[in-house]
Amino acid sequence: MSTPSDIANPRLAPEGVRRIEWAAREMPVLRLIRERFQREQPLRGIRMTACLHVTTETANLAITLRDGGAELRLCASNPLSTQDDVAAALVEEYGIPVFAICGEDNETYYRHIHQALEHGPQLTMDDGADVVATLHKDRRDLLAGVVGGTEETTTGVIRLRAMAAAGALGYPIVAVNEADTKHLFDNRYGTGQSTVDGIVRATNILLAGKTFVVAGYGWCGRGVAARARGMGAQVIVTEVDPVKALEAVMDGYRVMPMAEAAKLGDIFVTLTGDINVIDRQHLEAMKDGAILANSGHFDSEINLKALQAMSEGKRAVRASVDEYRLLDGRRLYLLGEGRLVNLAAAEGHPAAVMDMSFANQALGAEWIAQNAQKLEKKVYEIPHEVDQEIARLKLHAMGIQIDYLTEEQQRYLASWQEGT
Ligand SMILES: NC(=O)c1ccc[n+]([C@@H]2O[C@H](COP(=O)([O-])OP(=O)(O)OC[C@H]3O[C@@H](n4cnc5c(N)ncnc54)[C@H](O)[C@@H]3O)[C@@H](O)[C@H]2O)c1
């Protein structure tokens, strides 16, 4: 029987396989977990729905879950991030049902989520909580069968915590994002590099000497600011949190409100998880030729409705670059339709960081399957030991050794009586 799916083109599978194998080279921690999963089958017979960016790294996670015994269905967590060759490879070569097509419209996006839920999942895996939201809104009949889920990103965790606080969350969730081995590396180094990569691939502009505005100095913003500065840009940070703003100042960046930064920037990137961070009045103040990108989870950080309303026309000038001609004659360039630029215009995070994020996903799924009976309907963090183990495995794979506390040091650090 053929694998159920809705993908762009099954003939792309051989290219997808080659790229999935290339990513696997940089994912040693996930490989070790996969080998154990093959032996121990911790997810045997468990129906899972995963809603993740369909990339080469996700493919390696999907294969790991399948090898752990899961009956997995995969759909996209963003309409523009699907790599069609990877989707083809998963269906044709690895026998994993995928419902995802790059560039799908909103209706198809949600139809695919529904198709991925059709087998009645016991575990869900989200990146932005769209599966949880769909289950709670449209498929409440399936809720009773779900024992737990995992969530990948900051924005999803915020949504799920709000649901839990309102007593609306139907099953327990493990917040993968909260693991140190996730957000300290994926959000900072992964988003940092791949966001700059997306901007450069889309535009081929020289960053050196440009004024580069980063909105939000959280984990993602820190990474992007550091990388942009490393390539010679003059970086301005905008923030609403005084502590983060102070940190940005002391890290050596100029900090100011967006209303000021809007007049100065050549390139703008939003990474806040917030809405209308670049709003109409900011668009009105920008220089002719300014470039706008978003790397936060949703395409709500730049006020696209205002941009449309202010424009007399729009045309695609390069792949992933739309030129908006404003009524006053200025032109603004929007990358990747305001969706995650690192996925829309590049390939998402490098495999080496997704190795740790997806190790957390795999172990989080295993933990929730093992503990489902004991858990409440709330958001849990990844157990500390799992985090430590992932870091230890990653260091081992990188050939790096570290010190261990001596018994004397353990005693000293645990004691309040010992002084100098
Ligand atoms: N592009 C990717 O691949 C990728 C990867 C990981 C996370 N994300 C997403 O990126 C976003 C940021 O994630 P994070 O982990 O850095 O979150 P974070 O909470 O660490 O940082 C967000 C920062 O934005 C600031 N902020 C909020 N509203 C603002 C405003 N109006 N103006 C300026 N600053 C504002 C907050 O004070 C905070 O410091 C989330 O939506 C997350 O889901 C994207």
Tab-separated table of N, CA and C and ligand atoms in Angstrom, residues 53 127-128 151-158 177-178 182-183 186-188 190-192 194-195 214-224 237-245 256 258 270-278 282 294-298 301 339-343 348-349 354, ligand 1:
chain	number	residue	atom	x	y	z
A	53	HIS	N	8.792	22.459	10.444
A	53	HIS	CA	9.301	22.874	9.135
A	53	HIS	C	9.850	21.622	8.436
A	127	ASP	N	5.513	23.133	16.275
A	127	ASP	CA	6.445	24.263	16.206
A	127	ASP	C	5.579	25.498	15.969
A	128	GLY	N	5.051	26.061	17.058
A	128	GLY	CA	4.146	27.201	16.926
A	128	GLY	C	2.719	26.872	17.321
A	151	GLU	N	6.481	21.000	22.247
A	151	GLU	CA	6.442	22.283	21.521
A	151	GLU	C	7.863	22.793	21.345
A	152	GLU	N	8.158	23.201	20.123
A	152	GLU	CA	9.528	23.566	19.736
A	152	GLU	C	9.906	25.010	20.052
A	153	THR	N	8.993	25.966	19.844
A	153	THR	CA	9.469	27.354	19.797
A	153	THR	C	8.855	28.273	20.850
A	154	THR	N	9.524	29.411	21.060
A	154	THR	CA	9.142	30.408	22.066
A	154	THR	C	7.676	30.810	21.924
A	155	THR	N	7.293	31.173	20.700
A	155	THR	CA	5.930	31.648	20.472
A	155	THR	C	4.906	30.570	20.825
A	156	GLY	N	5.186	29.326	20.466
A	156	GLY	CA	4.272	28.228	20.796
A	156	GLY	C	4.153	28.039	22.291
A	157	VAL	N	5.298	28.109	22.993
A	157	VAL	CA	5.280	27.911	24.449
A	157	VAL	C	4.442	29.012	25.109
A	158	ILE	N	4.571	30.248	24.619
A	158	ILE	CA	3.783	31.356	25.192
A	158	ILE	C	2.287	31.073	25.001
A	177	ASN	N	11.523	24.152	23.813
A	177	ASN	CA	12.240	25.427	23.715
A	177	ASN	C	12.949	25.809	25.003
A	178	GLU	N	12.392	25.384	26.155
A	178	GLU	CA	12.955	25.835	27.424
A	178	GLU	C	14.235	25.101	27.800
A	182	LYS	N	18.442	23.730	23.798
A	182	LYS	CA	17.651	24.213	22.666
A	182	LYS	C	17.891	25.706	22.499
A	183	HIS	N	17.292	26.544	23.370
A	183	HIS	CA	17.250	27.971	23.028
A	183	HIS	C	18.613	28.660	23.066
A	186	ASP	N	20.066	26.857	19.377
A	186	ASP	CA	19.191	26.967	18.198
A	186	ASP	C	18.786	28.428	17.986
A	187	ASN	N	18.184	29.047	19.015
A	187	ASN	CA	17.677	30.406	18.846
A	187	ASN	C	18.825	31.389	18.598
A	188	ARG	N	19.921	31.217	19.327
A	188	ARG	CA	21.003	32.198	19.212
A	188	ARG	C	21.896	31.919	17.993
A	190	GLY	N	21.723	29.324	15.743
A	190	GLY	CA	20.994	28.869	14.543
A	190	GLY	C	20.285	30.016	13.865
A	191	THR	N	19.423	30.723	14.610
A	191	THR	CA	18.694	31.853	14.010
A	191	THR	C	19.680	32.945	13.617
A	192	GLY	N	20.709	33.137	14.449
A	192	GLY	CA	21.710	34.164	14.133
A	192	GLY	C	22.303	33.956	12.757
A	194	SER	N	21.394	31.690	10.302
A	194	SER	CA	20.511	31.415	9.160
A	194	SER	C	19.677	32.635	8.764
A	195	THR	N	19.426	33.543	9.704
A	195	THR	CA	18.686	34.763	9.340
A	195	THR	C	19.546	35.648	8.446
A	214	VAL	N	17.916	45.473	14.447
A	214	VAL	CA	17.402	44.215	14.999
A	214	VAL	C	16.331	44.558	16.036
A	215	ALA	N	15.091	44.138	15.803
A	215	ALA	CA	14.011	44.380	16.766
A	215	ALA	C	13.877	43.166	17.658
A	216	GLY	N	14.140	43.361	18.966
A	216	GLY	CA	14.067	42.259	19.924
A	216	GLY	C	15.452	41.745	20.232
A	217	TYR	N	15.851	41.803	21.508
A	217	TYR	CA	17.180	41.319	21.896
A	217	TYR	C	17.034	40.113	22.809
A	218	GLY	N	16.149	39.193	22.389
A	218	GLY	CA	16.042	37.908	23.086
A	218	GLY	C	17.121	36.983	22.539
A	219	TRP	N	16.894	35.680	22.661
A	219	TRP	CA	17.931	34.732	22.216
A	219	TRP	C	18.178	34.849	20.728
A	220	CYS	N	17.101	34.984	19.948
A	220	CYS	CA	17.271	35.087	18.495
A	220	CYS	C	17.926	36.413	18.120
A	221	GLY	N	17.419	37.500	18.694
A	221	GLY	CA	17.937	38.823	18.358
A	221	GLY	C	19.419	38.953	18.677
A	222	ARG	N	19.833	38.393	19.823
A	222	ARG	CA	21.257	38.432	20.196
A	222	ARG	C	22.119	37.775	19.117
A	223	GLY	N	21.631	36.641	18.643
A	223	GLY	CA	22.401	35.898	17.635
A	223	GLY	C	22.509	36.680	16.337
A	224	VAL	N	21.393	37.255	15.899
A	224	VAL	CA	21.404	37.987	14.618
A	224	VAL	C	22.278	39.237	14.745
A	237	VAL	N	19.740	48.140	17.979
A	237	VAL	CA	18.780	47.222	18.613
A	237	VAL	C	17.587	48.031	19.126
A	238	THR	N	16.377	47.493	18.925
A	238	THR	CA	15.195	48.076	19.568
A	238	THR	C	14.637	47.043	20.544
A	239	GLU	N	14.153	47.496	21.675
A	239	GLU	CA	13.639	46.588	22.723
A	239	GLU	C	12.509	47.255	23.490
A	240	VAL	N	11.733	46.460	24.219
A	240	VAL	CA	10.749	46.999	25.160
A	240	VAL	C	11.106	46.617	26.600
A	241	ASP	N	12.020	45.642	26.750
A	241	ASP	CA	12.418	45.172	28.077
A	241	ASP	C	13.681	45.935	28.490
A	242	PRO	N	13.620	46.686	29.606
A	242	PRO	CA	14.779	47.510	29.969
A	242	PRO	C	16.048	46.704	30.239
A	243	VAL	N	15.900	45.493	30.792
A	243	VAL	CA	17.094	44.692	31.088
A	243	VAL	C	17.771	44.261	29.784
A	244	LYS	N	16.953	43.768	28.848
A	244	LYS	CA	17.514	43.335	27.551
A	244	LYS	C	18.131	44.539	26.823
A	245	ALA	N	17.447	45.690	26.924
A	245	ALA	CA	17.954	46.890	26.254
A	245	ALA	C	19.308	47.283	26.839
A	256	MET	N	17.675	52.264	20.606
A	256	MET	CA	16.769	53.421	20.450
A	256	MET	C	15.376	52.893	20.100
A	258	MET	N	12.013	52.228	17.860
A	258	MET	CA	11.868	51.944	16.430
A	258	MET	C	11.577	53.225	15.634
A	270	THR	N	12.891	41.668	12.358
A	270	THR	CA	12.126	41.545	13.597
A	270	THR	C	12.264	40.124	14.152
A	271	LEU	N	12.500	40.028	15.468
A	271	LEU	CA	12.613	38.723	16.138
A	271	LEU	C	12.049	38.857	17.545
A	272	THR	N	10.771	39.166	17.631
A	272	THR	CA	10.183	39.485	18.937
A	272	THR	C	9.072	38.527	19.374
A	273	GLY	N	8.390	37.875	18.433
A	273	GLY	CA	7.182	37.104	18.764
A	273	GLY	C	5.984	38.019	19.009
A	274	ASP	N	6.105	39.283	18.641
A	274	ASP	CA	5.076	40.295	18.926
A	274	ASP	C	4.423	40.729	17.594
A	275	ILE	N	3.399	41.587	17.692
A	275	ILE	CA	2.765	42.056	16.446
A	275	ILE	C	3.088	43.524	16.169
A	276	ASN	N	3.062	43.855	14.868
A	276	ASN	CA	3.235	45.241	14.413
A	276	ASN	C	4.395	45.959	15.095
A	277	VAL	N	5.493	45.266	15.181
A	277	VAL	CA	6.708	45.850	15.755
A	277	VAL	C	7.247	46.908	14.779
A	278	ILE	N	7.084	46.601	13.488
A	278	ILE	CA	7.276	47.627	12.456
A	278	ILE	C	5.875	47.988	11.980
A	282	HIS	N	6.309	53.611	11.269
A	282	HIS	CA	7.719	53.283	11.012
A	282	HIS	C	7.962	53.151	9.513
A	294	ASN	N	11.543	39.427	8.533
A	294	ASN	CA	11.106	38.949	9.836
A	294	ASN	C	11.692	37.564	10.060
A	295	SER	N	12.158	37.309	11.299
A	295	SER	CA	12.586	35.951	11.622
A	295	SER	C	11.888	35.446	12.880
A	296	GLY	N	10.885	36.196	13.356
A	296	GLY	CA	10.033	35.712	14.442
A	296	GLY	C	9.026	34.713	13.880
A	297	HIS	N	8.332	34.012	14.761
A	297	HIS	CA	7.579	32.842	14.294
A	297	HIS	C	6.467	33.153	13.296
A	298	PHE	N	5.678	34.191	13.572
A	298	PHE	CA	4.544	34.484	12.684
A	298	PHE	C	4.820	35.699	11.809
A	301	GLU	N	4.829	40.442	12.560
A	301	GLU	CA	5.721	41.416	13.222
A	301	GLU	C	5.872	42.699	12.409
A	339	ARG	N	7.479	36.265	6.214
A	339	ARG	CA	7.549	35.028	7.014
A	339	ARG	C	9.007	34.758	7.358
A	340	LEU	N	9.226	33.856	8.323
A	340	LEU	CA	10.579	33.498	8.769
A	340	LEU	C	11.586	33.511	7.610
A	341	VAL	N	12.445	34.520	7.577
A	341	VAL	CA	13.302	34.715	6.411
A	341	VAL	C	14.349	33.615	6.283
A	342	ASN	N	14.725	33.042	7.422
A	342	ASN	CA	15.762	32.003	7.358
A	342	ASN	C	15.230	30.721	6.733
A	343	LEU	N	13.918	30.545	6.793
A	343	LEU	CA	13.333	29.360	6.160
A	343	LEU	C	12.780	29.683	4.783
A	348	GLY	N	16.843	27.303	6.705
A	348	GLY	CA	16.616	27.113	8.135
A	348	GLY	C	17.936	26.934	8.855
A	349	HIS	N	17.831	26.476	10.094
A	349	HIS	CA	19.043	26.366	10.908
A	349	HIS	C	19.971	25.284	10.375
A	354	MET	N	20.268	21.987	15.043
A	354	MET	CA	19.018	21.219	15.084
A	354	MET	C	19.255	19.842	15.702
B	1	LIG	N1	13.634	32.078	12.760
B	1	LIG	C1	13.697	30.957	13.450
B	1	LIG	O1	14.080	29.911	12.961
B	1	LIG	C2	13.327	30.979	14.904
B	1	LIG	C3	13.988	30.128	15.813
B	1	LIG	C4	13.656	30.197	17.163
B	1	LIG	C5	12.669	31.075	17.584
B	1	LIG	N2	12.012	31.855	16.645
B	1	LIG	C6	10.962	32.812	17.012
B	1	LIG	O2	11.589	34.096	17.163
B	1	LIG	C7	10.859	34.886	18.096
B	1	LIG	C8	11.796	35.352	19.202
B	1	LIG	O3	12.261	34.218	19.922
B	1	LIG	P1	13.287	34.369	21.151
B	1	LIG	O4	13.596	32.994	21.605
B	1	LIG	O5	14.387	35.303	20.791
B	1	LIG	O6	12.308	35.071	22.225
B	1	LIG	P2	12.708	35.958	23.485
B	1	LIG	O7	11.508	35.979	24.331
B	1	LIG	O8	14.016	35.465	24.052
B	1	LIG	O9	12.984	37.416	22.847
B	1	LIG	C9	12.009	38.241	22.293
B	1	LIG	C10	12.405	39.681	22.638
B	1	LIG	O10	11.578	40.593	21.912
B	1	LIG	C11	11.315	41.698	22.763
B	1	LIG	N3	10.135	42.413	22.280
B	1	LIG	C12	8.815	42.129	22.410
B	1	LIG	N4	8.052	43.067	21.815
B	1	LIG	C13	8.911	43.977	21.290
B	1	LIG	C14	8.750	45.181	20.549
B	1	LIG	N5	7.524	45.648	20.258
B	1	LIG	N6	9.847	45.851	20.149
B	1	LIG	C15	11.106	45.412	20.458
B	1	LIG	N7	11.321	44.285	21.159
B	1	LIG	C16	10.241	43.571	21.568
B	1	LIG	C17	11.124	41.049	24.139
B	1	LIG	O11	11.295	42.011	25.170
B	1	LIG	C18	12.220	40.001	24.132
B	1	LIG	O12	13.440	40.454	24.669
B	1	LIG	C19	9.710	33.988	18.564
B	1	LIG	O13	8.574	34.226	17.764
B	1	LIG	C20	10.247	32.589	18.299
B	1	LIG	O14	9.204	31.636	18.209
B	1	LIG	C21	12.344	31.844	15.333
